[in-house]
């Protein structure tokens, strides 16, 4: 039986990931919430104890920013004529130079998802399904982890 579950909260910048964790943990001081993108720059965790000696740790992560460029970059650095599974593709990315530079925020997200049991993908329902979100999901699917969708901004039509 799983007694300790690790969940990464992931998704595009400014979609309410940190706000979701504040709500789930009943802690209005958790992390930084702002309407500016890029507020969460590092992975931050919060552990909740459940019944029967079980617990769940949520990991808040920075948002994906330029997912189209990231998808293209990962595709381009993969060795030609070699079949890699999804996790090897992500590991190749994490060991590449841009994981420390241009895509260092996204690298933090991917590293965390690989270290978790599952990911929660936060969606802003006010946005159409843009190609960059397809690319984000395609990248995350390489992790072989279950991905649960959470629809945010469901009660507003701003
Ligand atoms: N109206 C509304 N605003 C929200 C909701 N969730 C988050 N926000 C606001 O959206 C902005 C971005 O939220 P934040 O949690 O920092 O997003 P993150 O970058 O994905 O962590 C903040 O101004 C929040 O107050 C929601 O469900 N409804
Ligand atoms: Mg945040």
JSON list of C-alpha atoms and ligand atoms in Angstrom, two decimals:
[
{"chain": "A", "resi": 1, "resn": "UNK", "atom": "CA", "xyz": [0.00, 0.00, 0.00]},
{"chain": "A", "resi": 2, "resn": "UNK", "atom": "CA", "xyz": [1.27, 3.50, -0.82]},
{"chain": "A", "resi": 3, "resn": "UNK", "atom": "CA", "xyz": [1.69, 5.45, 2.42]},
{"chain": "A", "resi": 4, "resn": "UNK", "atom": "CA", "xyz": [3.38, 8.50, 0.98]},
{"chain": "A", "resi": 5, "resn": "UNK", "atom": "CA", "xyz": [2.32, 10.13, -2.27]},
{"chain": "A", "resi": 6, "resn": "UNK", "atom": "CA", "xyz": [4.29, 12.77, -4.16]},
{"chain": "A", "resi": 7, "resn": "UNK", "atom": "CA", "xyz": [2.36, 15.01, -6.55]},
{"chain": "A", "resi": 8, "resn": "UNK", "atom": "CA", "xyz": [3.79, 17.75, -8.78]},
{"chain": "A", "resi": 9, "resn": "UNK", "atom": "CA", "xyz": [1.53, 20.70, -9.62]},
{"chain": "A", "resi": 10, "resn": "UNK", "atom": "CA", "xyz": [2.40, 21.73, -13.16]},
{"chain": "A", "resi": 11, "resn": "UNK", "atom": "CA", "xyz": [1.13, 23.83, -16.03]},
{"chain": "A", "resi": 12, "resn": "UNK", "atom": "CA", "xyz": [1.53, 27.08, -17.85]},
{"chain": "A", "resi": 13, "resn": "UNK", "atom": "CA", "xyz": [2.68, 30.22, -16.03]},
{"chain": "A", "resi": 14, "resn": "UNK", "atom": "CA", "xyz": [-0.04, 32.16, -14.21]},
{"chain": "A", "resi": 15, "resn": "UNK", "atom": "CA", "xyz": [-2.76, 29.52, -14.33]},
{"chain": "A", "resi": 16, "resn": "UNK", "atom": "CA", "xyz": [-3.26, 29.34, -10.57]},
{"chain": "A", "resi": 17, "resn": "UNK", "atom": "CA", "xyz": [-0.95, 26.48, -9.53]},
{"chain": "A", "resi": 18, "resn": "UNK", "atom": "CA", "xyz": [0.20, 28.18, -6.33]},
{"chain": "A", "resi": 19, "resn": "UNK", "atom": "CA", "xyz": [-3.35, 29.35, -5.59]},
{"chain": "A", "resi": 20, "resn": "UNK", "atom": "CA", "xyz": [-4.58, 25.76, -5.95]},
{"chain": "A", "resi": 21, "resn": "UNK", "atom": "CA", "xyz": [-2.02, 24.61, -3.39]},
{"chain": "A", "resi": 22, "resn": "UNK", "atom": "CA", "xyz": [-3.04, 27.39, -1.02]},
{"chain": "A", "resi": 23, "resn": "UNK", "atom": "CA", "xyz": [-6.62, 26.17, -1.28]},
{"chain": "A", "resi": 24, "resn": "UNK", "atom": "CA", "xyz": [-5.76, 22.47, -0.89]},
{"chain": "A", "resi": 25, "resn": "UNK", "atom": "CA", "xyz": [-3.51, 23.09, 2.12]},
{"chain": "A", "resi": 26, "resn": "UNK", "atom": "CA", "xyz": [-5.73, 25.77, 3.71]},
{"chain": "A", "resi": 27, "resn": "UNK", "atom": "CA", "xyz": [-2.59, 27.86, 3.96]},
{"chain": "A", "resi": 28, "resn": "UNK", "atom": "CA", "xyz": [-2.97, 31.35, 2.53]},
{"chain": "A", "resi": 29, "resn": "UNK", "atom": "CA", "xyz": [0.73, 32.07, 3.10]},
{"chain": "A", "resi": 30, "resn": "UNK", "atom": "CA", "xyz": [2.06, 29.22, 0.95]},
{"chain": "A", "resi": 31, "resn": "UNK", "atom": "CA", "xyz": [4.32, 30.46, -1.89]},
{"chain": "A", "resi": 32, "resn": "UNK", "atom": "CA", "xyz": [3.89, 33.69, -3.83]},
{"chain": "A", "resi": 33, "resn": "UNK", "atom": "CA", "xyz": [0.76, 34.44, -5.82]},
{"chain": "A", "resi": 34, "resn": "UNK", "atom": "CA", "xyz": [0.65, 37.22, -8.38]},
{"chain": "A", "resi": 35, "resn": "UNK", "atom": "CA", "xyz": [-0.99, 38.08, -11.67]},
{"chain": "A", "resi": 36, "resn": "UNK", "atom": "CA", "xyz": [2.49, 38.48, -13.19]},
{"chain": "A", "resi": 37, "resn": "UNK", "atom": "CA", "xyz": [3.92, 35.36, -14.86]},
{"chain": "A", "resi": 38, "resn": "UNK", "atom": "CA", "xyz": [7.08, 33.80, -13.44]},
{"chain": "A", "resi": 39, "resn": "UNK", "atom": "CA", "xyz": [6.28, 34.40, -9.76]},
{"chain": "A", "resi": 40, "resn": "UNK", "atom": "CA", "xyz": [7.18, 30.86, -8.69]},
{"chain": "A", "resi": 41, "resn": "UNK", "atom": "CA", "xyz": [10.86, 30.45, -9.61]},
{"chain": "A", "resi": 42, "resn": "UNK", "atom": "CA", "xyz": [11.71, 27.36, -7.54]},
{"chain": "A", "resi": 43, "resn": "UNK", "atom": "CA", "xyz": [10.04, 24.11, -6.58]},
{"chain": "A", "resi": 44, "resn": "UNK", "atom": "CA", "xyz": [8.41, 24.45, -3.17]},
{"chain": "A", "resi": 45, "resn": "UNK", "atom": "CA", "xyz": [6.78, 21.60, -1.27]},
{"chain": "A", "resi": 46, "resn": "UNK", "atom": "CA", "xyz": [4.06, 21.22, 1.31]},
{"chain": "A", "resi": 47, "resn": "UNK", "atom": "CA", "xyz": [3.32, 17.98, 3.15]},
{"chain": "A", "resi": 48, "resn": "UNK", "atom": "CA", "xyz": [-0.14, 17.10, 4.43]},
{"chain": "A", "resi": 49, "resn": "UNK", "atom": "CA", "xyz": [-0.73, 14.26, 6.90]},
{"chain": "A", "resi": 50, "resn": "UNK", "atom": "CA", "xyz": [-3.70, 12.05, 6.20]},
{"chain": "A", "resi": 51, "resn": "UNK", "atom": "CA", "xyz": [-5.34, 9.30, 8.23]},
{"chain": "A", "resi": 52, "resn": "UNK", "atom": "CA", "xyz": [-3.63, 5.92, 8.94]},
{"chain": "A", "resi": 53, "resn": "UNK", "atom": "CA", "xyz": [-0.06, 7.24, 8.86]},
{"chain": "A", "resi": 54, "resn": "UNK", "atom": "CA", "xyz": [-0.32, 8.26, 5.24]},
{"chain": "A", "resi": 55, "resn": "UNK", "atom": "CA", "xyz": [0.78, 11.56, 3.83]},
{"chain": "A", "resi": 56, "resn": "UNK", "atom": "CA", "xyz": [0.82, 13.48, 0.61]},
{"chain": "A", "resi": 57, "resn": "UNK", "atom": "CA", "xyz": [3.46, 15.97, -0.49]},
{"chain": "A", "resi": 58, "resn": "UNK", "atom": "CA", "xyz": [2.58, 18.52, -3.14]},
{"chain": "A", "resi": 59, "resn": "UNK", "atom": "CA", "xyz": [5.34, 20.20, -5.14]},
{"chain": "A", "resi": 60, "resn": "UNK", "atom": "CA", "xyz": [4.57, 23.64, -6.55]},
{"chain": "A", "resi": 61, "resn": "UNK", "atom": "CA", "xyz": [6.62, 24.26, -9.69]},
{"chain": "A", "resi": 62, "resn": "UNK", "atom": "CA", "xyz": [7.49, 27.19, -11.97]},
{"chain": "A", "resi": 63, "resn": "UNK", "atom": "CA", "xyz": [5.23, 27.50, -15.01]},
{"chain": "A", "resi": 64, "resn": "UNK", "atom": "CA", "xyz": [6.00, 26.39, -18.52]},
{"chain": "A", "resi": 65, "resn": "UNK", "atom": "CA", "xyz": [6.73, 29.49, -20.60]},
{"chain": "A", "resi": 66, "resn": "UNK", "atom": "CA", "xyz": [7.79, 28.96, -24.22]},
{"chain": "A", "resi": 67, "resn": "UNK", "atom": "CA", "xyz": [6.56, 25.37, -24.62]},
{"chain": "A", "resi": 68, "resn": "UNK", "atom": "CA", "xyz": [6.67, 25.47, -28.45]},
{"chain": "A", "resi": 69, "resn": "UNK", "atom": "CA", "xyz": [10.37, 26.31, -28.39]},
{"chain": "A", "resi": 70, "resn": "UNK", "atom": "CA", "xyz": [11.02, 23.72, -25.69]},
{"chain": "A", "resi": 71, "resn": "UNK", "atom": "CA", "xyz": [9.30, 20.99, -27.71]},
{"chain": "A", "resi": 72, "resn": "UNK", "atom": "CA", "xyz": [11.35, 21.89, -30.79]},
{"chain": "A", "resi": 73, "resn": "UNK", "atom": "CA", "xyz": [14.57, 21.98, -28.76]},
{"chain": "A", "resi": 74, "resn": "UNK", "atom": "CA", "xyz": [13.98, 18.53, -27.23]},
{"chain": "A", "resi": 75, "resn": "UNK", "atom": "CA", "xyz": [13.17, 17.09, -30.66]},
{"chain": "A", "resi": 76, "resn": "UNK", "atom": "CA", "xyz": [16.29, 18.62, -32.14]},
{"chain": "A", "resi": 77, "resn": "UNK", "atom": "CA", "xyz": [18.77, 17.40, -29.48]},
{"chain": "A", "resi": 78, "resn": "UNK", "atom": "CA", "xyz": [17.64, 13.76, -29.61]},
{"chain": "A", "resi": 79, "resn": "UNK", "atom": "CA", "xyz": [20.15, 11.56, -31.40]},
{"chain": "A", "resi": 80, "resn": "UNK", "atom": "CA", "xyz": [19.06, 10.70, -34.95]},
{"chain": "A", "resi": 81, "resn": "UNK", "atom": "CA", "xyz": [18.04, 7.12, -35.77]},
{"chain": "A", "resi": 82, "resn": "UNK", "atom": "CA", "xyz": [17.90, 6.13, -32.11]},
{"chain": "A", "resi": 83, "resn": "UNK", "atom": "CA", "xyz": [14.72, 5.01, -30.42]},
{"chain": "A", "resi": 84, "resn": "UNK", "atom": "CA", "xyz": [14.54, 6.45, -26.94]},
{"chain": "A", "resi": 85, "resn": "UNK", "atom": "CA", "xyz": [11.70, 5.97, -24.51]},
{"chain": "A", "resi": 86, "resn": "UNK", "atom": "CA", "xyz": [10.02, 9.02, -23.03]},
{"chain": "A", "resi": 87, "resn": "UNK", "atom": "CA", "xyz": [12.03, 9.11, -19.81]},
{"chain": "A", "resi": 88, "resn": "UNK", "atom": "CA", "xyz": [15.31, 8.86, -21.76]},
{"chain": "A", "resi": 89, "resn": "UNK", "atom": "CA", "xyz": [14.17, 11.77, -23.94]},
{"chain": "A", "resi": 90, "resn": "UNK", "atom": "CA", "xyz": [13.54, 13.90, -20.86]},
{"chain": "A", "resi": 91, "resn": "UNK", "atom": "CA", "xyz": [16.84, 12.80, -19.30]},
{"chain": "A", "resi": 92, "resn": "UNK", "atom": "CA", "xyz": [18.65, 13.79, -22.49]},
{"chain": "A", "resi": 93, "resn": "UNK", "atom": "CA", "xyz": [17.04, 17.20, -22.22]},
{"chain": "A", "resi": 94, "resn": "UNK", "atom": "CA", "xyz": [17.93, 17.55, -18.52]},
{"chain": "A", "resi": 95, "resn": "UNK", "atom": "CA", "xyz": [21.60, 16.83, -19.34]},
{"chain": "A", "resi": 96, "resn": "UNK", "atom": "CA", "xyz": [21.69, 19.31, -22.22]},
{"chain": "A", "resi": 97, "resn": "UNK", "atom": "CA", "xyz": [23.12, 22.86, -22.01]},
{"chain": "A", "resi": 98, "resn": "UNK", "atom": "CA", "xyz": [19.81, 24.71, -22.34]},
{"chain": "A", "resi": 99, "resn": "UNK", "atom": "CA", "xyz": [18.40, 22.88, -19.30]},
{"chain": "A", "resi": 100, "resn": "UNK", "atom": "CA", "xyz": [20.70, 25.19, -17.33]},
{"chain": "A", "resi": 101, "resn": "UNK", "atom": "CA", "xyz": [20.04, 28.27, -19.44]},
{"chain": "A", "resi": 102, "resn": "UNK", "atom": "CA", "xyz": [17.08, 29.08, -21.68]},
{"chain": "A", "resi": 103, "resn": "UNK", "atom": "CA", "xyz": [14.82, 26.34, -20.29]},
{"chain": "A", "resi": 104, "resn": "UNK", "atom": "CA", "xyz": [16.02, 26.22, -16.71]},
{"chain": "A", "resi": 105, "resn": "UNK", "atom": "CA", "xyz": [12.51, 26.87, -15.31]},
{"chain": "A", "resi": 106, "resn": "UNK", "atom": "CA", "xyz": [11.03, 24.08, -17.41]},
{"chain": "A", "resi": 107, "resn": "UNK", "atom": "CA", "xyz": [13.91, 21.76, -16.42]},
{"chain": "A", "resi": 108, "resn": "UNK", "atom": "CA", "xyz": [12.91, 22.24, -12.76]},
{"chain": "A", "resi": 109, "resn": "UNK", "atom": "CA", "xyz": [9.35, 21.19, -13.62]},
{"chain": "A", "resi": 110, "resn": "UNK", "atom": "CA", "xyz": [10.41, 18.11, -15.59]},
{"chain": "A", "resi": 111, "resn": "UNK", "atom": "CA", "xyz": [12.92, 17.02, -12.95]},
{"chain": "A", "resi": 112, "resn": "UNK", "atom": "CA", "xyz": [10.21, 17.27, -10.30]},
{"chain": "A", "resi": 113, "resn": "UNK", "atom": "CA", "xyz": [7.63, 15.33, -12.32]},
{"chain": "A", "resi": 114, "resn": "UNK", "atom": "CA", "xyz": [10.16, 12.53, -12.80]},
{"chain": "A", "resi": 115, "resn": "UNK", "atom": "CA", "xyz": [10.62, 12.46, -9.00]},
{"chain": "A", "resi": 116, "resn": "UNK", "atom": "CA", "xyz": [6.89, 12.30, -8.28]},
{"chain": "A", "resi": 117, "resn": "UNK", "atom": "CA", "xyz": [4.22, 9.60, -8.46]},
{"chain": "A", "resi": 118, "resn": "UNK", "atom": "CA", "xyz": [1.89, 11.73, -10.58]},
{"chain": "A", "resi": 119, "resn": "UNK", "atom": "CA", "xyz": [1.33, 15.28, -11.80]},
{"chain": "A", "resi": 120, "resn": "UNK", "atom": "CA", "xyz": [-1.63, 17.60, -11.55]},
{"chain": "A", "resi": 121, "resn": "UNK", "atom": "CA", "xyz": [-1.90, 19.71, -14.71]},
{"chain": "A", "resi": 122, "resn": "UNK", "atom": "CA", "xyz": [-3.66, 23.01, -14.03]},
{"chain": "A", "resi": 123, "resn": "UNK", "atom": "CA", "xyz": [-5.67, 24.44, -16.93]},
{"chain": "A", "resi": 124, "resn": "UNK", "atom": "CA", "xyz": [-7.11, 27.94, -17.29]},
{"chain": "A", "resi": 125, "resn": "UNK", "atom": "CA", "xyz": [-10.50, 27.19, -18.86]},
{"chain": "A", "resi": 126, "resn": "UNK", "atom": "CA", "xyz": [-10.78, 30.75, -20.21]},
{"chain": "A", "resi": 127, "resn": "UNK", "atom": "CA", "xyz": [-8.01, 30.03, -22.72]},
{"chain": "A", "resi": 128, "resn": "UNK", "atom": "CA", "xyz": [-8.57, 28.14, -25.99]},
{"chain": "A", "resi": 129, "resn": "UNK", "atom": "CA", "xyz": [-6.54, 24.95, -26.43]},
{"chain": "A", "resi": 130, "resn": "UNK", "atom": "CA", "xyz": [-3.48, 26.50, -28.03]},
{"chain": "A", "resi": 131, "resn": "UNK", "atom": "CA", "xyz": [-0.67, 24.52, -29.73]},
{"chain": "A", "resi": 132, "resn": "UNK", "atom": "CA", "xyz": [1.68, 25.40, -26.87]},
{"chain": "A", "resi": 133, "resn": "UNK", "atom": "CA", "xyz": [-0.56, 23.46, -24.45]},
{"chain": "A", "resi": 134, "resn": "UNK", "atom": "CA", "xyz": [-0.47, 20.42, -26.74]},
{"chain": "A", "resi": 135, "resn": "UNK", "atom": "CA", "xyz": [3.32, 20.64, -26.71]},
{"chain": "A", "resi": 136, "resn": "UNK", "atom": "CA", "xyz": [3.38, 20.97, -22.92]},
{"chain": "A", "resi": 137, "resn": "UNK", "atom": "CA", "xyz": [1.28, 17.84, -22.54]},
{"chain": "A", "resi": 138, "resn": "UNK", "atom": "CA", "xyz": [3.34, 15.94, -25.12]},
{"chain": "A", "resi": 139, "resn": "UNK", "atom": "CA", "xyz": [6.48, 16.81, -23.15]},
{"chain": "A", "resi": 140, "resn": "UNK", "atom": "CA", "xyz": [4.90, 15.79, -19.83]},
{"chain": "A", "resi": 141, "resn": "UNK", "atom": "CA", "xyz": [3.53, 12.54, -21.29]},
{"chain": "A", "resi": 142, "resn": "UNK", "atom": "CA", "xyz": [7.15, 11.44, -21.82]},
{"chain": "A", "resi": 143, "resn": "UNK", "atom": "CA", "xyz": [7.47, 11.12, -18.04]},
{"chain": "A", "resi": 144, "resn": "UNK", "atom": "CA", "xyz": [5.22, 8.02, -18.00]},
{"chain": "A", "resi": 145, "resn": "UNK", "atom": "CA", "xyz": [3.48, 9.43, -14.91]},
{"chain": "A", "resi": 146, "resn": "UNK", "atom": "CA", "xyz": [-0.28, 9.71, -14.51]},
{"chain": "A", "resi": 147, "resn": "UNK", "atom": "CA", "xyz": [-1.42, 13.28, -15.26]},
{"chain": "A", "resi": 148, "resn": "UNK", "atom": "CA", "xyz": [-4.59, 14.56, -13.66]},
{"chain": "A", "resi": 149, "resn": "UNK", "atom": "CA", "xyz": [-6.23, 17.69, -15.10]},
{"chain": "A", "resi": 150, "resn": "UNK", "atom": "CA", "xyz": [-7.58, 20.40, -12.81]},
{"chain": "A", "resi": 151, "resn": "UNK", "atom": "CA", "xyz": [-9.76, 23.03, -14.48]},
{"chain": "A", "resi": 152, "resn": "UNK", "atom": "CA", "xyz": [-9.19, 26.45, -12.94]},
{"chain": "A", "resi": 153, "resn": "UNK", "atom": "CA", "xyz": [-11.00, 29.78, -13.37]},
{"chain": "A", "resi": 154, "resn": "UNK", "atom": "CA", "xyz": [-14.25, 27.87, -13.86]},
{"chain": "A", "resi": 155, "resn": "UNK", "atom": "CA", "xyz": [-16.42, 30.44, -12.11]},
{"chain": "A", "resi": 156, "resn": "UNK", "atom": "CA", "xyz": [-15.18, 33.57, -13.88]},
{"chain": "A", "resi": 157, "resn": "UNK", "atom": "CA", "xyz": [-15.75, 34.79, -17.40]},
{"chain": "A", "resi": 158, "resn": "UNK", "atom": "CA", "xyz": [-13.34, 37.75, -17.33]},
{"chain": "B", "resi": 1, "resn": "LIG", "atom": "N1", "xyz": [-10.57, 34.62, -10.51]},
{"chain": "B", "resi": 1, "resn": "LIG", "atom": "C1", "xyz": [-9.66, 33.67, -10.23]},
{"chain": "B", "resi": 1, "resn": "LIG", "atom": "N2", "xyz": [-8.37, 34.05, -10.08]},
{"chain": "B", "resi": 1, "resn": "LIG", "atom": "C2", "xyz": [-7.46, 33.08, -9.80]},
{"chain": "B", "resi": 1, "resn": "LIG", "atom": "C3", "xyz": [-7.82, 31.70, -9.67]},
{"chain": "B", "resi": 1, "resn": "LIG", "atom": "N3", "xyz": [-6.67, 30.99, -9.41]},
{"chain": "B", "resi": 1, "resn": "LIG", "atom": "C4", "xyz": [-5.67, 31.90, -9.39]},
{"chain": "B", "resi": 1, "resn": "LIG", "atom": "N4", "xyz": [-6.13, 33.14, -9.63]},
{"chain": "B", "resi": 1, "resn": "LIG", "atom": "C5", "xyz": [-5.32, 34.38, -9.77]},
{"chain": "B", "resi": 1, "resn": "LIG", "atom": "O1", "xyz": [-4.47, 34.17, -10.91]},
{"chain": "B", "resi": 1, "resn": "LIG", "atom": "C6", "xyz": [-3.19, 34.78, -10.70]},
{"chain": "B", "resi": 1, "resn": "LIG", "atom": "C7", "xyz": [-2.09, 33.73, -10.87]},
{"chain": "B", "resi": 1, "resn": "LIG", "atom": "O2", "xyz": [-2.18, 32.80, -9.80]},
{"chain": "B", "resi": 1, "resn": "LIG", "atom": "P1", "xyz": [-0.91, 31.99, -9.29]},
{"chain": "B", "resi": 1, "resn": "LIG", "atom": "O3", "xyz": [-1.42, 31.03, -8.26]},
{"chain": "B", "resi": 1, "resn": "LIG", "atom": "O4", "xyz": [0.23, 32.88, -8.91]},
{"chain": "B", "resi": 1, "resn": "LIG", "atom": "O5", "xyz": [-0.54, 31.20, -10.65]},
{"chain": "B", "resi": 1, "resn": "LIG", "atom": "P2", "xyz": [0.74, 30.27, -10.98]},
{"chain": "B", "resi": 1, "resn": "LIG", "atom": "O6", "xyz": [1.73, 31.15, -11.68]},
{"chain": "B", "resi": 1, "resn": "LIG", "atom": "O7", "xyz": [0.22, 29.21, -11.90]},
{"chain": "B", "resi": 1, "resn": "LIG", "atom": "O8", "xyz": [1.25, 29.72, -9.68]},
{"chain": "B", "resi": 1, "resn": "LIG", "atom": "C8", "xyz": [-3.24, 35.40, -9.30]},
{"chain": "B", "resi": 1, "resn": "LIG", "atom": "O9", "xyz": [-3.56, 36.78, -9.46]},
{"chain": "B", "resi": 1, "resn": "LIG", "atom": "C9", "xyz": [-4.37, 34.64, -8.60]},
{"chain": "B", "resi": 1, "resn": "LIG", "atom": "O10", "xyz": [-4.97, 35.42, -7.59]},
{"chain": "B", "resi": 1, "resn": "LIG", "atom": "C10", "xyz": [-9.21, 31.34, -9.83]},
{"chain": "B", "resi": 1, "resn": "LIG", "atom": "O11", "xyz": [-9.60, 30.18, -9.74]},
{"chain": "B", "resi": 1, "resn": "LIG", "atom": "N5", "xyz": [-10.08, 32.38, -10.12]},
{"chain": "B", "resi": 2, "resn": "LIG", "atom": "MG1", "xyz": [3.10, 29.88, -8.88]}
]
